Every structure is written in structure tokens, then in C-alpha cells.
Short mmCIF file of C-alpha atoms in Angstrom, two decimals:
data_model
loop_
_atom_site.label_atom_id
_atom_site.label_comp_id
_atom_site.label_asym_id
_atom_site.label_seq_id
_atom_site.Cartn_x
_atom_site.Cartn_y
_atom_site.Cartn_z
CA MET A 1374 -25.81 -7.24 -10.44
CA LYS A 1375 -25.66 -8.60 -13.97
CA THR A 1376 -24.87 -5.51 -16.05
CA ILE A 1377 -22.60 -2.51 -15.54
CA GLY A 1378 -22.77 0.52 -17.80
CA PHE A 1379 -19.76 2.80 -18.29
CA ILE A 1380 -20.11 6.24 -19.91
CA GLY A 1381 -17.00 8.24 -20.85
CA LEU A 1382 -13.98 6.48 -22.32
CA GLY A 1383 -11.28 9.15 -22.25
CA LEU A 1384 -7.78 8.51 -20.95
CA MET A 1385 -8.98 7.73 -17.43
CA GLY A 1386 -12.33 6.20 -18.37
CA GLU A 1387 -10.78 3.82 -20.86
CA ALA A 1388 -8.30 2.46 -18.31
CA MET A 1389 -10.92 2.22 -15.58
CA SER A 1390 -13.51 0.49 -17.73
CA LYS A 1391 -10.96 -2.01 -19.07
CA ASN A 1392 -10.32 -3.15 -15.52
CA ILE A 1393 -14.03 -3.70 -15.00
CA VAL A 1394 -14.34 -5.63 -18.28
CA GLU A 1395 -11.48 -7.89 -17.19
CA LYS A 1396 -12.76 -8.49 -13.66
CA PHE A 1397 -16.57 -8.33 -13.74
CA ASP A 1398 -18.47 -11.57 -14.19
CA GLY A 1399 -21.25 -10.10 -16.30
CA GLU A 1400 -21.97 -7.76 -19.18
CA VAL A 1401 -20.28 -4.35 -19.40
CA LEU A 1402 -22.04 -1.85 -21.67
CA VAL A 1403 -19.88 1.08 -22.78
CA TYR A 1404 -20.67 4.40 -24.45
CA ASP A 1405 -18.65 7.36 -25.67
CA LEU A 1406 -19.11 10.02 -28.33
CA ASN A 1407 -15.88 8.75 -29.90
CA PRO A 1408 -16.65 5.49 -31.80
CA LYS A 1409 -12.99 4.50 -31.77
CA ALA A 1410 -12.91 4.56 -27.97
CA VAL A 1411 -15.93 2.25 -27.91
CA GLU A 1412 -14.29 -0.09 -30.43
CA ASN A 1413 -11.21 -0.36 -28.22
CA LEU A 1414 -13.33 -1.54 -25.31
CA VAL A 1415 -15.34 -3.95 -27.47
CA VAL A 1416 -12.06 -5.59 -28.46
CA SER A 1417 -11.36 -6.02 -24.73
CA GLY A 1418 -14.71 -7.73 -24.20
CA ALA A 1419 -17.24 -4.96 -23.58
CA THR A 1420 -20.57 -4.54 -25.37
CA ALA A 1421 -21.16 -1.32 -27.31
CA ALA A 1422 -24.24 0.64 -26.26
CA THR A 1423 -26.00 2.65 -28.92
CA SER A 1424 -26.97 5.41 -26.48
CA ILE A 1425 -26.82 6.64 -22.93
CA ALA A 1426 -30.54 5.85 -22.69
CA GLN A 1427 -29.84 2.18 -23.46
CA ILE A 1428 -27.38 2.02 -20.57
CA ALA A 1429 -29.89 3.68 -18.25
CA GLN A 1430 -32.53 1.15 -19.27
CA GLN A 1431 -30.41 -2.00 -19.00
CA ALA A 1432 -27.60 -1.53 -16.46
CA ASP A 1433 -27.86 -2.27 -12.75
CA VAL A 1434 -24.90 -0.03 -11.95
CA ILE A 1435 -24.03 2.96 -14.15
CA ILE A 1436 -20.63 4.66 -13.98
CA SER A 1437 -19.87 7.98 -15.64
CA MET A 1438 -16.44 9.55 -16.11
CA VAL A 1439 -16.68 12.76 -18.14
CA PRO A 1440 -14.72 16.04 -18.04
CA ARG A 1441 -16.93 18.78 -16.63
CA SER A 1442 -20.19 19.68 -14.89
CA GLU A 1443 -21.98 20.44 -18.14
CA HIS A 1444 -21.10 16.97 -19.44
CA VAL A 1445 -22.41 15.29 -16.29
CA ARG A 1446 -25.63 17.30 -16.56
CA SER A 1447 -26.01 16.20 -20.18
CA VAL A 1448 -25.43 12.53 -19.34
CA TYR A 1449 -27.99 12.59 -16.54
CA GLN A 1450 -30.56 14.47 -18.63
CA GLU A 1451 -30.51 11.51 -20.99
CA MET A 1452 -30.58 8.96 -18.19
CA LEU A 1453 -33.21 10.38 -15.85
CA PRO A 1454 -36.30 9.36 -17.88
CA HIS A 1455 -35.12 5.73 -17.80
CA LEU A 1456 -33.75 5.29 -14.27
CA HIS A 1457 -35.69 3.21 -11.78
CA SER A 1458 -35.62 1.76 -8.30
CA GLY A 1459 -32.79 -0.68 -7.60
CA GLN A 1460 -30.22 1.05 -9.80
CA ILE A 1461 -27.10 2.75 -8.47
CA THR A 1462 -25.37 5.43 -10.52
CA ILE A 1463 -21.80 6.42 -9.74
CA ASP A 1464 -20.43 9.63 -11.15
CA MET A 1465 -16.63 9.53 -10.95
CA SER A 1466 -16.13 12.85 -12.74
CA THR A 1467 -14.54 15.83 -11.00
CA ILE A 1468 -17.16 18.57 -10.93
CA GLU A 1469 -18.65 21.18 -8.59
CA PRO A 1470 -20.07 19.49 -5.49
CA SER A 1471 -23.22 21.63 -5.65
CA VAL A 1472 -23.96 20.41 -9.18
CA SER A 1473 -23.55 16.79 -8.12
CA GLU A 1474 -25.81 17.31 -5.09
CA ALA A 1475 -28.55 18.78 -7.29
CA ILE A 1476 -28.36 15.90 -9.76
CA ALA A 1477 -28.47 13.36 -6.91
CA LYS A 1478 -31.78 14.84 -5.78
CA GLU A 1479 -33.22 14.39 -9.27
CA VAL A 1480 -31.96 10.80 -9.41
CA ALA A 1481 -33.58 10.06 -6.05
CA LYS A 1482 -36.98 11.01 -7.49
CA THR A 1483 -36.69 8.06 -9.92
CA GLY A 1484 -36.05 5.57 -7.09
CA ALA A 1485 -32.41 5.11 -8.12
CA ILE A 1486 -29.45 6.18 -5.95
CA MET A 1487 -26.54 8.35 -7.07
CA LEU A 1488 -23.06 8.39 -5.57
CA ASP A 1489 -20.24 10.79 -6.33
CA ALA A 1490 -16.91 8.95 -6.42
CA PRO A 1491 -14.10 11.10 -7.81
CA VAL A 1492 -10.64 9.57 -8.08
CA VAL A 1493 -7.12 10.66 -7.22
CA LYS A 1494 -3.89 9.76 -9.05
CA SER A 1495 -3.57 9.70 -12.83
CA VAL A 1496 -3.56 7.38 -15.85
CA PRO A 1497 -0.75 4.98 -14.79
CA ALA A 1498 -2.61 4.29 -11.53
CA ALA A 1499 -5.88 3.86 -13.43
CA VAL A 1500 -4.23 1.26 -15.66
CA LYS A 1501 -2.96 -0.63 -12.60
CA ALA A 1502 -6.27 -0.24 -10.72
CA GLU A 1503 -4.45 1.69 -7.99
CA LEU A 1504 -6.68 4.76 -7.85
CA GLY A 1505 -7.87 6.35 -4.62
CA ILE A 1506 -11.64 6.87 -4.58
CA TYR A 1507 -13.62 9.32 -2.42
CA ILE A 1508 -17.32 8.48 -2.04
CA GLY A 1509 -20.23 10.76 -1.23
CA GLY A 1510 -23.81 9.54 -0.86
CA ASP A 1511 -25.79 6.74 0.70
CA LYS A 1512 -23.39 4.51 2.67
CA GLN A 1513 -25.37 1.31 2.16
CA ALA A 1514 -25.38 1.92 -1.59
CA TRP A 1515 -21.61 2.35 -1.49
CA GLU A 1516 -21.29 -0.94 0.38
CA GLN A 1517 -23.26 -2.62 -2.43
CA VAL A 1518 -20.85 -1.36 -5.10
CA HIS A 1519 -17.65 -1.46 -3.05
CA HIS A 1520 -16.47 -4.55 -4.94
CA ILE A 1521 -17.01 -2.81 -8.29
CA LEU A 1522 -15.06 0.27 -7.25
CA ALA A 1523 -12.32 -2.07 -6.01
CA MET A 1524 -11.88 -3.23 -9.61
CA MET A 1525 -10.57 0.28 -10.36
CA GLY A 1526 -8.93 1.43 -7.14
CA CYS A 1527 -6.95 0.04 -4.24
CA ASN A 1528 -8.22 2.57 -1.70
CA GLN A 1529 -11.71 3.96 -1.13
CA ILE A 1530 -13.26 5.95 1.68
CA HIS A 1531 -16.81 7.12 2.35
CA MET A 1532 -16.76 10.85 3.15
CA GLY A 1533 -20.42 11.54 3.95
CA PRO A 1534 -23.56 12.59 2.05
CA ASN A 1535 -23.79 13.48 -1.63
CA GLY A 1536 -21.13 15.94 -2.72
CA ARG A 1537 -18.67 15.18 0.07
CA GLY A 1538 -16.58 12.88 -2.10
CA LEU A 1539 -16.11 15.83 -4.44
CA VAL A 1540 -15.35 18.23 -1.60
CA MET A 1541 -12.59 15.86 -0.50
CA LYS A 1542 -11.27 15.68 -4.06
CA MET A 1543 -10.97 19.48 -4.17
CA ILE A 1544 -9.24 19.55 -0.78
CA HIS A 1545 -6.79 16.93 -1.99
CA ASN A 1546 -6.00 18.53 -5.34
CA VAL A 1547 -5.66 22.07 -4.06
CA MET A 1548 -3.40 20.79 -1.29
CA VAL A 1549 -1.24 19.14 -3.97
CA ALA A 1550 -1.20 22.44 -5.86
CA GLY A 1551 -0.05 24.23 -2.70
CA ILE A 1552 2.78 21.74 -2.19
CA GLN A 1553 3.62 22.11 -5.87
CA ASN A 1554 3.83 25.89 -5.58
CA SER A 1555 6.21 25.60 -2.64
CA VAL A 1556 8.35 23.12 -4.59
CA ASN A 1557 8.40 25.47 -7.60
CA GLU A 1558 9.49 28.42 -5.47
CA MET A 1559 12.21 26.50 -3.65
CA LEU A 1560 13.54 25.00 -6.89
CA THR A 1561 13.79 28.56 -8.18
CA ALA A 1562 15.55 29.64 -4.98
CA ALA A 1563 17.97 26.71 -5.24
CA ALA A 1564 18.92 27.68 -8.78
CA ALA A 1565 19.43 31.30 -7.71
CA PHE A 1566 21.92 30.18 -5.04
CA ASP A 1567 23.73 27.64 -7.26
CA ILE A 1568 22.33 24.50 -5.65
CA GLN A 1569 21.73 21.74 -8.16
CA TRP A 1570 18.24 20.28 -8.17
CA PRO A 1571 19.31 16.63 -7.73
CA ASP A 1572 21.33 17.69 -4.67
CA MET A 1573 18.36 19.66 -3.34
CA HIS A 1574 16.09 16.65 -3.80
CA GLN A 1575 18.49 14.39 -1.93
CA ALA A 1576 18.97 16.90 0.88
CA ILE A 1577 15.22 17.33 1.34
CA SER A 1578 14.84 13.57 1.71
CA TYR A 1579 16.85 13.82 4.94
CA GLY A 1580 14.31 16.09 6.60
CA GLY A 1581 10.64 16.89 7.05
CA ALA A 1582 9.99 18.54 3.68
CA THR A 1583 10.08 15.33 1.65
CA ASN A 1584 6.85 14.90 -0.34
CA PHE A 1585 5.27 12.72 -3.01
CA TYR A 1586 4.94 15.53 -5.56
CA LEU A 1587 8.66 16.33 -5.57
CA ASN A 1588 9.65 12.67 -5.54
CA SER A 1589 7.40 11.83 -8.47
CA LYS A 1590 8.13 14.93 -10.58
CA ILE A 1591 11.79 15.74 -9.95
CA ASP A 1592 13.07 13.93 -13.05
CA SER A 1593 10.51 15.65 -15.26
CA LEU A 1594 11.29 19.03 -13.71
CA ILE A 1595 15.03 18.58 -14.21
CA ALA A 1596 14.51 17.50 -17.84
CA ALA A 1597 11.87 20.21 -18.44
CA ASN A 1598 9.61 17.40 -19.64
CA PHE A 1599 6.06 18.71 -19.47
CA ALA A 1600 4.31 15.94 -21.43
CA PRO A 1601 0.88 15.72 -19.77
CA ALA A 1602 0.01 13.00 -17.30
CA PHE A 1603 -2.45 15.42 -15.66
CA SER A 1604 -2.83 18.70 -17.50
CA LEU A 1605 -2.43 22.19 -16.12
CA GLN A 1606 -5.90 23.08 -17.39
CA ASN A 1607 -7.45 20.15 -15.50
CA MET A 1608 -5.82 21.23 -12.24
CA ALA A 1609 -6.84 24.83 -12.96
CA LYS A 1610 -10.43 23.62 -13.17
CA ASP A 1611 -10.17 22.08 -9.70
CA VAL A 1612 -8.51 25.17 -8.22
CA ASN A 1613 -11.30 27.33 -9.61
CA ILE A 1614 -13.94 24.96 -8.22
CA MET A 1615 -12.34 25.36 -4.79
CA LYS A 1616 -12.41 29.14 -5.21
CA SER A 1617 -16.13 28.96 -6.03
CA MET A 1618 -16.69 26.78 -2.95
CA MET A 1619 -14.88 29.38 -0.84
CA ASN A 1620 -17.02 32.17 -2.23
CA GLU A 1621 -20.23 30.20 -1.58
CA SER A 1622 -19.26 29.39 2.01
CA GLY A 1623 -17.55 32.67 2.96
CA LEU A 1624 -14.15 31.02 3.49
CA HIS A 1625 -11.02 33.16 3.18
CA LEU A 1626 -7.95 31.06 2.35
CA PRO A 1627 -5.11 33.28 1.05
CA GLY A 1628 -3.00 30.35 -0.17
CA VAL A 1629 -5.72 29.32 -2.61
CA ASP A 1630 -5.64 32.80 -4.13
CA VAL A 1631 -1.87 32.50 -4.64
CA ILE A 1632 -2.28 29.14 -6.36
CA LYS A 1633 -5.16 30.40 -8.50
CA ALA A 1634 -3.04 33.33 -9.72
CA VAL A 1635 -0.29 30.92 -10.82
CA TYR A 1636 -2.72 28.67 -12.67
CA ASP A 1637 -4.53 31.61 -14.26
CA GLN A 1638 -1.19 32.86 -15.56
CA GLY A 1639 -0.38 29.41 -16.90
CA LEU A 1640 -3.63 29.36 -18.85
CA ASN A 1641 -3.06 32.92 -20.08
CA THR A 1642 0.39 32.01 -21.43
CA GLY A 1643 -0.98 29.04 -23.38
CA ILE A 1644 0.52 26.11 -21.45
CA GLY A 1645 -2.79 24.65 -20.30
CA SER A 1646 -2.34 21.45 -22.31
CA GLU A 1647 1.06 20.74 -20.72
CA ASP A 1648 1.50 18.75 -17.51
CA PHE A 1649 0.50 20.61 -14.38
CA CYS A 1650 4.13 20.66 -13.26
CA ALA A 1651 4.63 23.27 -16.02
CA THR A 1652 3.53 25.80 -13.38
CA LEU A 1653 7.28 25.89 -12.66
CA LYS A 1654 7.58 28.07 -15.78
CA VAL A 1655 5.14 30.59 -14.32
CA VAL A 1656 6.89 30.76 -10.94
CA ARG A 1657 10.33 31.15 -12.52
CA SER A 1658 9.11 33.86 -14.88
CA GLN A 1659 7.68 35.83 -11.96
CA SER A 1660 10.65 35.33 -9.61
CA GLN A 1661 12.68 38.31 -10.79
CA ALA A 1662 11.67 41.64 -9.28
#
């Protein structure tokens, strides 16, 4: 593998691609609609691509990290005419599993192989190459690119065929949102009964309710600091994808409906651009009968 292409240089993509540029012994082609983002990577040692088509023509491994399903579709529409046997494409975006599965079938017709490989954790972990990565797709193809994914993440696991990496990502994120909702409600209860949040946090650490979300967010929650590390609107997207998956499969999971209502209210009140821990505002506002 002599050339890696990276498409999508947002907050996560920029950090992830920088790690590849620093660690890969070969050329890294980068592309983004924002010229400034491309310039930043060129300074770090990447080569600017003039188009997505150029990356599809020249790269052995192609990584994409874009916001939504429609963006992934657009990227692959430009790539498909140029893909060929021997290439591996890795979409690390968080999108509907069914969309990814459909695109993978189109990629297979070219002779190339597509993997879905969404990530967990946020920008600080991306900078440190400490992401968790869930892989769906051909296992032998994953084994071929394992070392490349390791340049961005410290943990990776193969979950099954195409789409299953994304299914796991939804399970993970909606589970986090459920823990978050419980934390929000119990913080509200603590305040109602005159228990200070630092004391509550310490007391919980003595028992079985301790959790990563509370440990990582308690200082921000106490300070009402909702500067985004992972936005409410991004988590709302994942919650709604899970709801669509439930509808498609006939699953009835009442907790997901509770979480969705909280996130819908957050979007309706205009706090979508704040950190996802700002759901505390929604829970507190709804706590008084």
C-alpha cells in the first residue's frame, strides 16, 4: 500500500488524518470542500487532491469521514466510476447502516471492497489516536488495513458483515444517551433534596452506579459549561437512526423513545450546537409538574 486517500477534514477527520500523515510511510492524499482544511494538512505533510475522483483513481486505501448519509452517498457517487479491484475503501462516518450496506454492494461491483468503521470517543481522543473503531465488512480486508486503523485508534473490533460496525456504533451511543438521561434526572433529584453535585459524584463512586459519562462530564455540568466536544445535534442524529432501525426491525424499546423525546426537545429549544450534556437543561426544565 503506497497511497492512502482521506476525504473529509472536519474536527474529527483533521485529527485522524494528521495521525496517518505522521505515521504512514507513503503518500497521503487529502480532500475537503474547505480549502483551508486541506492547507492545514498539506503543512503537516499531506498532498492536496484536486478531487474525490483523483483519490479514487490513485489511492490504494480510501478513508472517508463526513457528517451524514447524503454526504457519504455523494462521495461514493464520485468515486464509483474510478474504483477497481485491489482497493479498500473505509467509511468512518456515522450513518444509517442500511445506507452503508447498499453502498457496499455498489462498491463490490467495481472489484473494490468497502468497510464501515465508525469511531467512538471525541476530538481529544482523535488527536491522541485513542479512538475505538467498530468494523463491518470483509474480515480479511479489515486485517489488511488493521495497521492503518491503528494509526487512529487504540482499540478496534470486527463486528460482522457490512453495516454491523454502524449498528454497534448506534448501540453504543444510544446506551451512552440512556446513561446520560439517568445522570441528568438524578442530578436534578439531588438538587431538589439539597445534595451538592460534587458530594453526589463522590458518593456514587463508592457504589455500582459509577460511570464514565458522569466522571468525564461532572465538572462541565457543575460549571454549566456546554461548549461542544460532541454536539447535541450529532447525538440526536444517532438517536434518530436507532429509532429508524427499530421501526425497520419491529423492535419496541421504550427507553429509546424517552431519550428521543429529550433530544427532540433540545433541538426544538435551539441548543443543538451545544455539547450533548446540555440535555441536562431539558430534563431540569421538565422536572417540575
